[in-house]
Tab-separated table of C-alpha atoms and ligand atoms in Angstrom:
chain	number	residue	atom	x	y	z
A	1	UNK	CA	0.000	0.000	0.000
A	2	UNK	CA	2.465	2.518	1.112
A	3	UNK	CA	4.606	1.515	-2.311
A	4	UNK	CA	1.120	2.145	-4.118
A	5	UNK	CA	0.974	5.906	-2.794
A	6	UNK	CA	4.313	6.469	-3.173
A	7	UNK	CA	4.191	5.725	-6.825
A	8	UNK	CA	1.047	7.837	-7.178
A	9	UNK	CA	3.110	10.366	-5.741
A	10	UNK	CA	6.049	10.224	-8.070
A	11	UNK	CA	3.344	9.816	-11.351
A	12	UNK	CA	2.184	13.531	-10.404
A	13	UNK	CA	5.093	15.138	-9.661
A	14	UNK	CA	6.317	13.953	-12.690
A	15	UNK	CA	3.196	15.331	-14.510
A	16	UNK	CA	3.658	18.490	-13.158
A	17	UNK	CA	7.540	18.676	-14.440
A	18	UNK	CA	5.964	17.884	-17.535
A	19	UNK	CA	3.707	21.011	-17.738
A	20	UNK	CA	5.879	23.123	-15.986
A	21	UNK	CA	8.859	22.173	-18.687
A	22	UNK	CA	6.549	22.385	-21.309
A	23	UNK	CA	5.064	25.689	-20.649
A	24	UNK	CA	8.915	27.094	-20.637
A	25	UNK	CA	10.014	25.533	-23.621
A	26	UNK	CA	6.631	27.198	-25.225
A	27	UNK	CA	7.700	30.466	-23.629
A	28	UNK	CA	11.620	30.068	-24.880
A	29	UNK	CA	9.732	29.049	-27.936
A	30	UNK	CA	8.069	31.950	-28.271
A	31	UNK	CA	11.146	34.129	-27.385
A	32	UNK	CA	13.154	32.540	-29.674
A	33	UNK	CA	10.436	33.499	-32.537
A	34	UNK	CA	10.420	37.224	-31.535
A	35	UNK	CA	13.721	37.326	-31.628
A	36	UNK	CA	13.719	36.248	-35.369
A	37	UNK	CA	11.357	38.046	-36.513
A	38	UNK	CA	13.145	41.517	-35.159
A	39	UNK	CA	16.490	40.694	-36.567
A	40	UNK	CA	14.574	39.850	-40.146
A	41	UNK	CA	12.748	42.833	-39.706
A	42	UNK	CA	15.970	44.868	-39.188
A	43	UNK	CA	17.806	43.172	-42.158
A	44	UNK	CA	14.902	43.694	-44.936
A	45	UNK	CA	14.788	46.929	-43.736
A	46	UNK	CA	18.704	47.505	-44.383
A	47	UNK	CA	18.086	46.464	-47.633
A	48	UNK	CA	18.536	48.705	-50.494
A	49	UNK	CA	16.319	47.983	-52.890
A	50	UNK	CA	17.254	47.832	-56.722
A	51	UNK	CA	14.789	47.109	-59.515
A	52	UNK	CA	16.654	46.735	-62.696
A	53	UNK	CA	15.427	46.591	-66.141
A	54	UNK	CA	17.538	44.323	-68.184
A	55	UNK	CA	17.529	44.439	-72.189
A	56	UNK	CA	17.475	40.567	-72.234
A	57	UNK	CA	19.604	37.710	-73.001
A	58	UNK	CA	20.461	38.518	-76.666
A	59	UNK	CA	24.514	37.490	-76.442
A	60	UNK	CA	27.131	36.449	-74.229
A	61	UNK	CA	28.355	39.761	-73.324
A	62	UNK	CA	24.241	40.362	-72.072
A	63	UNK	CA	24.825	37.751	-70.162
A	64	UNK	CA	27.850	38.007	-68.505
A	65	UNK	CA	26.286	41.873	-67.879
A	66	UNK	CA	23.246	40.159	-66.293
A	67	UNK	CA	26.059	37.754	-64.041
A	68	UNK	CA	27.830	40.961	-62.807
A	69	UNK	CA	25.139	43.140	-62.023
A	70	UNK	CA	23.630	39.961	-59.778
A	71	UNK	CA	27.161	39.289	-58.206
A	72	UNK	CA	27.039	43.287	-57.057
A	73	UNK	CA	23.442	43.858	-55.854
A	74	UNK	CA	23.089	40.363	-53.774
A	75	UNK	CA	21.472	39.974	-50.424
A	76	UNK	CA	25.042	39.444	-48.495
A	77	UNK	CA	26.411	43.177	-49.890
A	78	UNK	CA	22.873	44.445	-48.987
A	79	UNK	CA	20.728	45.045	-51.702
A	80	UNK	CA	17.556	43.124	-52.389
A	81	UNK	CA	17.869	43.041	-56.429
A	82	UNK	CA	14.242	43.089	-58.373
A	83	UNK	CA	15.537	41.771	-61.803
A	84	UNK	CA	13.460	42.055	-64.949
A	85	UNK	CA	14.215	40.524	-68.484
A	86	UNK	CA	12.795	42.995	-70.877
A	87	UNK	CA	13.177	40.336	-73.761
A	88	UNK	CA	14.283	43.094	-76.117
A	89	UNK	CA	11.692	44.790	-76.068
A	90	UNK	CA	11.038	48.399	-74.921
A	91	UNK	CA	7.273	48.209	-73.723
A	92	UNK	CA	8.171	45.437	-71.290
A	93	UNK	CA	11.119	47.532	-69.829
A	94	UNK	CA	8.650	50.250	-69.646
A	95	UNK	CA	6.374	48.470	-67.829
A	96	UNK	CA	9.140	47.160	-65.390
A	97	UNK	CA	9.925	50.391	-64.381
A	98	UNK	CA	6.144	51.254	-63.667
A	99	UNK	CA	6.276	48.071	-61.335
A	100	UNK	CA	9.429	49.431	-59.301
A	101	UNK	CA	7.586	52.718	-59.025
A	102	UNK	CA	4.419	50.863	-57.836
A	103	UNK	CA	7.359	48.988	-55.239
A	104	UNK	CA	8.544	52.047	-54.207
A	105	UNK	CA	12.357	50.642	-54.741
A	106	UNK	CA	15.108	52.558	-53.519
A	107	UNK	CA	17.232	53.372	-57.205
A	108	UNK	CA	15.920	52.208	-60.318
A	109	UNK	CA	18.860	50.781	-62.643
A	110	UNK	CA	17.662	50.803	-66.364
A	111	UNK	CA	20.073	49.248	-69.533
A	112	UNK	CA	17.727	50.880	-72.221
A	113	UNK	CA	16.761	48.741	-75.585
A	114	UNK	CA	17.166	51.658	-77.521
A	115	UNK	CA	17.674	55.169	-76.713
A	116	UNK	CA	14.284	57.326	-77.626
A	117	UNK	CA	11.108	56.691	-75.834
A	118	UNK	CA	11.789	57.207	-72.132
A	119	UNK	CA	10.591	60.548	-71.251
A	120	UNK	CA	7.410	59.746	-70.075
A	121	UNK	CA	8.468	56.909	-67.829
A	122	UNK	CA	11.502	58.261	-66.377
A	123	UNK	CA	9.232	61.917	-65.494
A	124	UNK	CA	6.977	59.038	-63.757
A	125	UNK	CA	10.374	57.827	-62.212
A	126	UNK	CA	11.158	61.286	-60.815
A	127	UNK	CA	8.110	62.280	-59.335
A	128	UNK	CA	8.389	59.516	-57.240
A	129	UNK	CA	11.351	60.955	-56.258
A	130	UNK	CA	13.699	57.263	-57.463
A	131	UNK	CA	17.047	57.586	-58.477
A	132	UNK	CA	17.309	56.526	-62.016
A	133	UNK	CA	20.654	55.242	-63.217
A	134	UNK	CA	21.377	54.303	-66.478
A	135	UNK	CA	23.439	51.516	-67.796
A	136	UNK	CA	25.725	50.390	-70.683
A	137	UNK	CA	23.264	52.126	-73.817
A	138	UNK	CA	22.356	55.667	-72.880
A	139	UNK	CA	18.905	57.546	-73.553
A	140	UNK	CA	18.058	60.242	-75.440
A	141	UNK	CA	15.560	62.737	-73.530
A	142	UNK	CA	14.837	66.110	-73.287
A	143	UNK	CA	15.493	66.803	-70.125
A	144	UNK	CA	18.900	65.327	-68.326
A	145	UNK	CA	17.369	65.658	-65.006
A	146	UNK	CA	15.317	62.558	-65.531
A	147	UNK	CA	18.288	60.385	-64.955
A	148	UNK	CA	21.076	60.706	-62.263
A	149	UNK	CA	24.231	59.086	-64.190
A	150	UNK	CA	25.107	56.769	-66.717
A	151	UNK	CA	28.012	54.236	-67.041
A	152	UNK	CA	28.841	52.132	-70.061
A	153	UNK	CA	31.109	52.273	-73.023
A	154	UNK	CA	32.282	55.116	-75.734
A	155	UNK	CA	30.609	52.901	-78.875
A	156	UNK	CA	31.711	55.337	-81.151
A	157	UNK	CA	34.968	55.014	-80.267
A	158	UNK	CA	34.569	51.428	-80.251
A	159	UNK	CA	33.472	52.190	-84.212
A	160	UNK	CA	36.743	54.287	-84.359
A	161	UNK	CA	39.026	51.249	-83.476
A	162	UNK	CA	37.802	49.314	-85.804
A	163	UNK	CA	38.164	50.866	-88.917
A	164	UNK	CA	41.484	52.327	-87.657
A	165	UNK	CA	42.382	48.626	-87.345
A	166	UNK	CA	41.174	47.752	-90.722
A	167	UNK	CA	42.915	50.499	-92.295
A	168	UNK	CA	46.152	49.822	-90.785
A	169	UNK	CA	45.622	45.617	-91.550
A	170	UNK	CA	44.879	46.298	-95.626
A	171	UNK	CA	48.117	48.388	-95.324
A	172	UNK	CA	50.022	45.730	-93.746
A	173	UNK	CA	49.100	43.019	-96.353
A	174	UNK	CA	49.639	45.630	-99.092
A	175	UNK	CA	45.691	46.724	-99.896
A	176	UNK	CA	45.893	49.983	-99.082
A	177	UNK	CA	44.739	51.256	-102.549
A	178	UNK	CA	42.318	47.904	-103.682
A	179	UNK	CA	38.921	48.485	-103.577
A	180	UNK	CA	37.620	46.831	-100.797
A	181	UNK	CA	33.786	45.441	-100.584
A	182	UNK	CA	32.149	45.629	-96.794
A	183	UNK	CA	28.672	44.388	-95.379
A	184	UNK	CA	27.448	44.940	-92.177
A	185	UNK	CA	25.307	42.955	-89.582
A	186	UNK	CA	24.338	46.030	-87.501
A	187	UNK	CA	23.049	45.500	-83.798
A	188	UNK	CA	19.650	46.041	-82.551
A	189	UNK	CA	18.668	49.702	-84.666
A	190	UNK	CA	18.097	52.640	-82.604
A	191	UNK	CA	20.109	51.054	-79.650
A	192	UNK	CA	23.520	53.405	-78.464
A	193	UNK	CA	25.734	50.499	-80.084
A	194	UNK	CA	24.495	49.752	-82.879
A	195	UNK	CA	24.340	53.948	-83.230
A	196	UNK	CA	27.963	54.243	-82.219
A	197	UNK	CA	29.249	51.363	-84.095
A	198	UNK	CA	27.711	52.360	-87.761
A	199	UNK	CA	28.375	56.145	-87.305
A	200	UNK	CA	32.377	55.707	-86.220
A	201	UNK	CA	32.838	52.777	-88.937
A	202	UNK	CA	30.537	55.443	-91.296
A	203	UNK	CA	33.063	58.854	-90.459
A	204	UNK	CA	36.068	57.407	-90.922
A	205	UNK	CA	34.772	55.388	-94.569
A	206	UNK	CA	35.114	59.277	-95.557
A	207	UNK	CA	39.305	58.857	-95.385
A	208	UNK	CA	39.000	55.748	-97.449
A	209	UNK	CA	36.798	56.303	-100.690
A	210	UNK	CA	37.612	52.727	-101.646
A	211	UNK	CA	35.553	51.218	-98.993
A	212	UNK	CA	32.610	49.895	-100.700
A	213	UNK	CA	29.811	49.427	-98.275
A	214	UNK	CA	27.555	47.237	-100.269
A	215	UNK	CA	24.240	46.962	-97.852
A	216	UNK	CA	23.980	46.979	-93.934
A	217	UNK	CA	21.302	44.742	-92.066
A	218	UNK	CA	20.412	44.657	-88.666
A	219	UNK	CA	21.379	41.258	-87.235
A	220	UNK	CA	19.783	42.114	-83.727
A	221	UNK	CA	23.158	41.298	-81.829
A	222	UNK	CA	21.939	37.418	-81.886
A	223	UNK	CA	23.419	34.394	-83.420
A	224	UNK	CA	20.482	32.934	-85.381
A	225	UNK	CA	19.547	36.309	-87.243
A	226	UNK	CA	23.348	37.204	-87.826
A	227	UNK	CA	23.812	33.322	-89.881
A	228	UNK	CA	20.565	34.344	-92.212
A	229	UNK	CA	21.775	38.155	-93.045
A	230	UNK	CA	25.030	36.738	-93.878
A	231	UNK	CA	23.376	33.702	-95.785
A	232	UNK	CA	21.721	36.935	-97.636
A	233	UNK	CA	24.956	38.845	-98.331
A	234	UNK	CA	26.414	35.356	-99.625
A	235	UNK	CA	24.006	34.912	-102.059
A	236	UNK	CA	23.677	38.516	-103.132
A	237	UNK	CA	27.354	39.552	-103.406
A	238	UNK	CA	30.135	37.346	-104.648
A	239	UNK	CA	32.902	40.068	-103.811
A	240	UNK	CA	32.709	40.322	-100.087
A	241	UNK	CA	35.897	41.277	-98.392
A	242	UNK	CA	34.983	42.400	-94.920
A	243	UNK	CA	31.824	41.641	-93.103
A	244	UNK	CA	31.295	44.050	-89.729
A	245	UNK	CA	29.477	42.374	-87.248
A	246	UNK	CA	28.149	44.664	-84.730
A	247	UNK	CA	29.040	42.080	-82.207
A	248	UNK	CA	30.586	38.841	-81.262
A	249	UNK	CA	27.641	36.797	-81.260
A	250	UNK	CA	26.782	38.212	-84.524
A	251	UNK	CA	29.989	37.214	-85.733
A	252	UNK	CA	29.597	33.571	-84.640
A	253	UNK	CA	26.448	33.555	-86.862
A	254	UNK	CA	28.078	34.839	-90.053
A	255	UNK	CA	31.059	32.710	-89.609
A	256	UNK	CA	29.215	29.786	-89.483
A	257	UNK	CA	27.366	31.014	-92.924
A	258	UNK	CA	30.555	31.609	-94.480
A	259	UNK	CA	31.429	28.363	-93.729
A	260	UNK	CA	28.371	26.704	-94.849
A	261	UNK	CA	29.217	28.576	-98.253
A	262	UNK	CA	32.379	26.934	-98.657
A	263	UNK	CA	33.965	29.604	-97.869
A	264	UNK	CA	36.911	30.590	-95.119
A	265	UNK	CA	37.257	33.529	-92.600
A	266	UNK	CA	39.633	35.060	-90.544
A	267	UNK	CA	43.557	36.086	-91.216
A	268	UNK	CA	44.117	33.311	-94.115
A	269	UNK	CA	40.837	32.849	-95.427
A	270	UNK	CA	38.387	35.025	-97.819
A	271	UNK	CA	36.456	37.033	-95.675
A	272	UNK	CA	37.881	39.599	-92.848
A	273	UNK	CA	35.341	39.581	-89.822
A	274	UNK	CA	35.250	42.387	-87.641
A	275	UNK	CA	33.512	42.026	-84.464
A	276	UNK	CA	33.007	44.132	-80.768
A	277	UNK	CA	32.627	42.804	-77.481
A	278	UNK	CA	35.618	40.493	-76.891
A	279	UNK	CA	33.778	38.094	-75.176
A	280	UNK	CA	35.359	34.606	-74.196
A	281	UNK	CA	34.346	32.658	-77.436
A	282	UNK	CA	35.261	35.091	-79.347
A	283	UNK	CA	39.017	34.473	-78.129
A	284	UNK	CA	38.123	30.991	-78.823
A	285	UNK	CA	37.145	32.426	-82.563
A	286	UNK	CA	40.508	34.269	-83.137
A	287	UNK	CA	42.289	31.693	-81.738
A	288	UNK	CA	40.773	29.038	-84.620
A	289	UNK	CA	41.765	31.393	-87.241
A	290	UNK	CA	37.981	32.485	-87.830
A	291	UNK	CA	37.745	36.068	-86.694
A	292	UNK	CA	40.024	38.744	-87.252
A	293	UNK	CA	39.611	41.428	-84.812
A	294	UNK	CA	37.155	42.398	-81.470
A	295	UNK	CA	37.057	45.423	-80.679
A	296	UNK	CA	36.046	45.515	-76.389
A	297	UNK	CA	32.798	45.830	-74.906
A	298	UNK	CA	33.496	45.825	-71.399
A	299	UNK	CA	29.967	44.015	-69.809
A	300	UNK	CA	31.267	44.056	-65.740
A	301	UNK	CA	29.098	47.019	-64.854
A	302	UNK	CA	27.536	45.881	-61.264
A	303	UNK	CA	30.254	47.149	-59.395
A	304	UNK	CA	30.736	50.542	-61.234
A	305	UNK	CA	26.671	51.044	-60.661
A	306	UNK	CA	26.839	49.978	-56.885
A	307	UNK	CA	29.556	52.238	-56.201
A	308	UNK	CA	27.372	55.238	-57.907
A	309	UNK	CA	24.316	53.837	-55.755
A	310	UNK	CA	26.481	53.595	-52.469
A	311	UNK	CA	27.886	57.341	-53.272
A	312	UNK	CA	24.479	58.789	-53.713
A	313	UNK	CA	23.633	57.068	-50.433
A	314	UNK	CA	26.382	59.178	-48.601
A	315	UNK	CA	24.964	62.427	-50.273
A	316	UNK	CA	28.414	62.215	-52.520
A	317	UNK	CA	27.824	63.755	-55.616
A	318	UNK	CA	28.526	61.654	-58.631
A	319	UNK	CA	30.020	62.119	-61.998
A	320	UNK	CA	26.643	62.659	-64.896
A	321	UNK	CA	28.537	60.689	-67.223
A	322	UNK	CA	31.479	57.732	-66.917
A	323	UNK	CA	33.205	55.836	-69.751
A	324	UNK	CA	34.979	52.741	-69.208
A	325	UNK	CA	38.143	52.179	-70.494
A	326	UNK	CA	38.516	49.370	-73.649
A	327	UNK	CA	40.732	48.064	-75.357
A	328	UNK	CA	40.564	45.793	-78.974
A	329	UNK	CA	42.268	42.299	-79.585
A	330	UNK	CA	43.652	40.732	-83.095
A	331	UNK	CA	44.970	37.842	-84.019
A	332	UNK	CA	48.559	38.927	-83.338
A	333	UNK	CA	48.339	39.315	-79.797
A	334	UNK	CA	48.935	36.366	-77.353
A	335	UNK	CA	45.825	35.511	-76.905
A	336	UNK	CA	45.813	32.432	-74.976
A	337	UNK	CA	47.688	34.455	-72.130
A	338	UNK	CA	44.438	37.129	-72.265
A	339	UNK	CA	41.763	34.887	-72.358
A	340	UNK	CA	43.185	33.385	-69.235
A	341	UNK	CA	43.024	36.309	-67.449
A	342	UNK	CA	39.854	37.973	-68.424
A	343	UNK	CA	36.614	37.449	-66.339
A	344	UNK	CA	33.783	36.850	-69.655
B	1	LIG	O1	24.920	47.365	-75.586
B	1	LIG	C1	25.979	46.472	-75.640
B	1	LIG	C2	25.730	45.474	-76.729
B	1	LIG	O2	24.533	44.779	-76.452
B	1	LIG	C3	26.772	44.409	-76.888
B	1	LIG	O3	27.695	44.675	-77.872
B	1	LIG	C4	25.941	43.281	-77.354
B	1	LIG	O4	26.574	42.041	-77.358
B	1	LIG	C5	24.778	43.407	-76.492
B	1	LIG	O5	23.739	42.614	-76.765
């Protein structure tokens, strides 16, 4: 009997641990939660928030642009990145930045399709009082004020280099004075590159009045369209000397046309191809013997725009306007070596 009791005892004091232990884990529980949800609350507030408007996936140098601007506005350096894929085309970028408005982000990063057409949208953009930076193609509106700064590359400079180039390679192999027959595969029309591009090759055709260009086409900087424009120029002109491509992808395209014509690219072949960007196949190109020159198109433009973001969060002024510095590449460099040590 007294055993009997004695286990009752034990049985309820044990039941009463039970509650008691329970009820504090509920409370630790519950203190635990709080906890979290304070320090979450505190870190998506740090946040900055970026919505950027990308062009869209046209070419390896997009996407390597895409890569680096992910890499610099990531959740670890503090941003929260809204990314949009405008699949080349203007209206969706348009709407994109009507949807960061609508978010209330903190900067609005925009790499425009083309350059017209904003001024409606980015007056939207600064009466909400967002930051608008502009990346790698620049816009053309009326009024500066509707954008902060832009960063991306001189691409008529980029036309410059390579006609310089070409000029200085017919005069190395003794063509200075032949009459030489072009095409070219121009990039998406109306866009800052493709601009650039045709107008420097265009002004400096005017020192060299035996530089037949026999038709240009827009190859909208992809691979597939590039092949059928230079399927085109194959069948249309037998004479082709040089074919500008308004960039490497582009150049894959025609090369692979040429090709498929029987014909040969590239330092010994029939056809000089001209290309910009620089991009890591396009080493691979050059290296084959396929392409002859690209001219740089430097894509790495995250950090350059979270710098510009991180000054105009410390009230720093920052510069309206910033080139970055390019270079070109030919089949007479070492190009092993560079391709080794470039990031795309
Ligand atoms: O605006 C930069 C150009 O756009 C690059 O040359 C091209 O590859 C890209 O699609």
């Amino acid at each position: 009997m007294k055993g009997q009791v004695w286990g009752y005892f034990c049985s309820m004091v044990l039941v009463l641990l039970m509650i008691t232990g329970c009820l504090a884990t509920d409370r630790e529980k519950d203190s635990i939660q709080n906890d979290e949800e304070t320090v979450q609350e505190q870190t998506t507030t740090d946040f900055i928030t970026v919505g950027f408007s990308q062009v869209g996936a046209e070419s390896d140098w997009r996407t390597a642009n895409s890569e680096s601007m992910k890499e610099a506005f990531s959740e670890e350096n503090g941003y929260e990145l809204i990314f949009d894929d405008a699949q080349q085309k203007q209206e969706n970028q348009i709407r994109a930045i009507r949807n960061f408005i609508e978010q209330e982000v903190d900067y609005i990063v925009l790499a425009p399709v083309t350059e017209t057409g904003w001024d409606s949208v980015l007056q939207e953009a600064k009466e909400a009082e967002i930051p608008v930076i502009i990346v790698d193609r620049m816009v053309n509106v009326s009024d500066e004020s509707l954008y902060t700064a832009w960063v991306g590359s001189d691409f008529l400079k980029e036309g410059y280099v390579a006609a310089d180039w070409l000029a200085d390679y017919l005069d190395r192999k003794g063509r200075t004075d032949e009459t030489i027959y072009m095409v070219t595969i121009q990039g998406t029309m109306g866009s800052s590159a493709q601009i650039g591009r045709t107008n420097g090759i265009t002004e400096r055709m005017k020192d060299h009045p035996n530089w037949i260009m026999m038709e240009r086409i827009a190859g909208d900087y992809t691979e597939a369209k590039a092949r059928e424009v230079m399927e085109y120029f194959l069948e249309q002109y037998s004479e082709i000397d040089v074919v500008i491509c308004e960039n490497d992808n582009e150049a894959f395209g025609a090369i692979d046309a040429i090709k498929a014509a029987g014909k040969t690219s590239g330092p010994n072949g029939d056809i000089i191809v001209i290309s910009f960007d620089a991009v890591s196949a396009a080493f691979d190109a050059m290296i084959a013997g396929d392409l002859n020159l690209s001219v740089e198109c430097n894509p790495l433009h995250g950090p350059r725009v979270a710098e510009i973001i991180q000054k105009l969060e410390s009230n720093e002024v920052v510069e309206k306007t910033q080139y970055v510095m390019e270079d070109y590449f030919d089949t007479t460099m070492n190009l092993i070596d560079i391709k080794n040590n470039r990031l795309y």
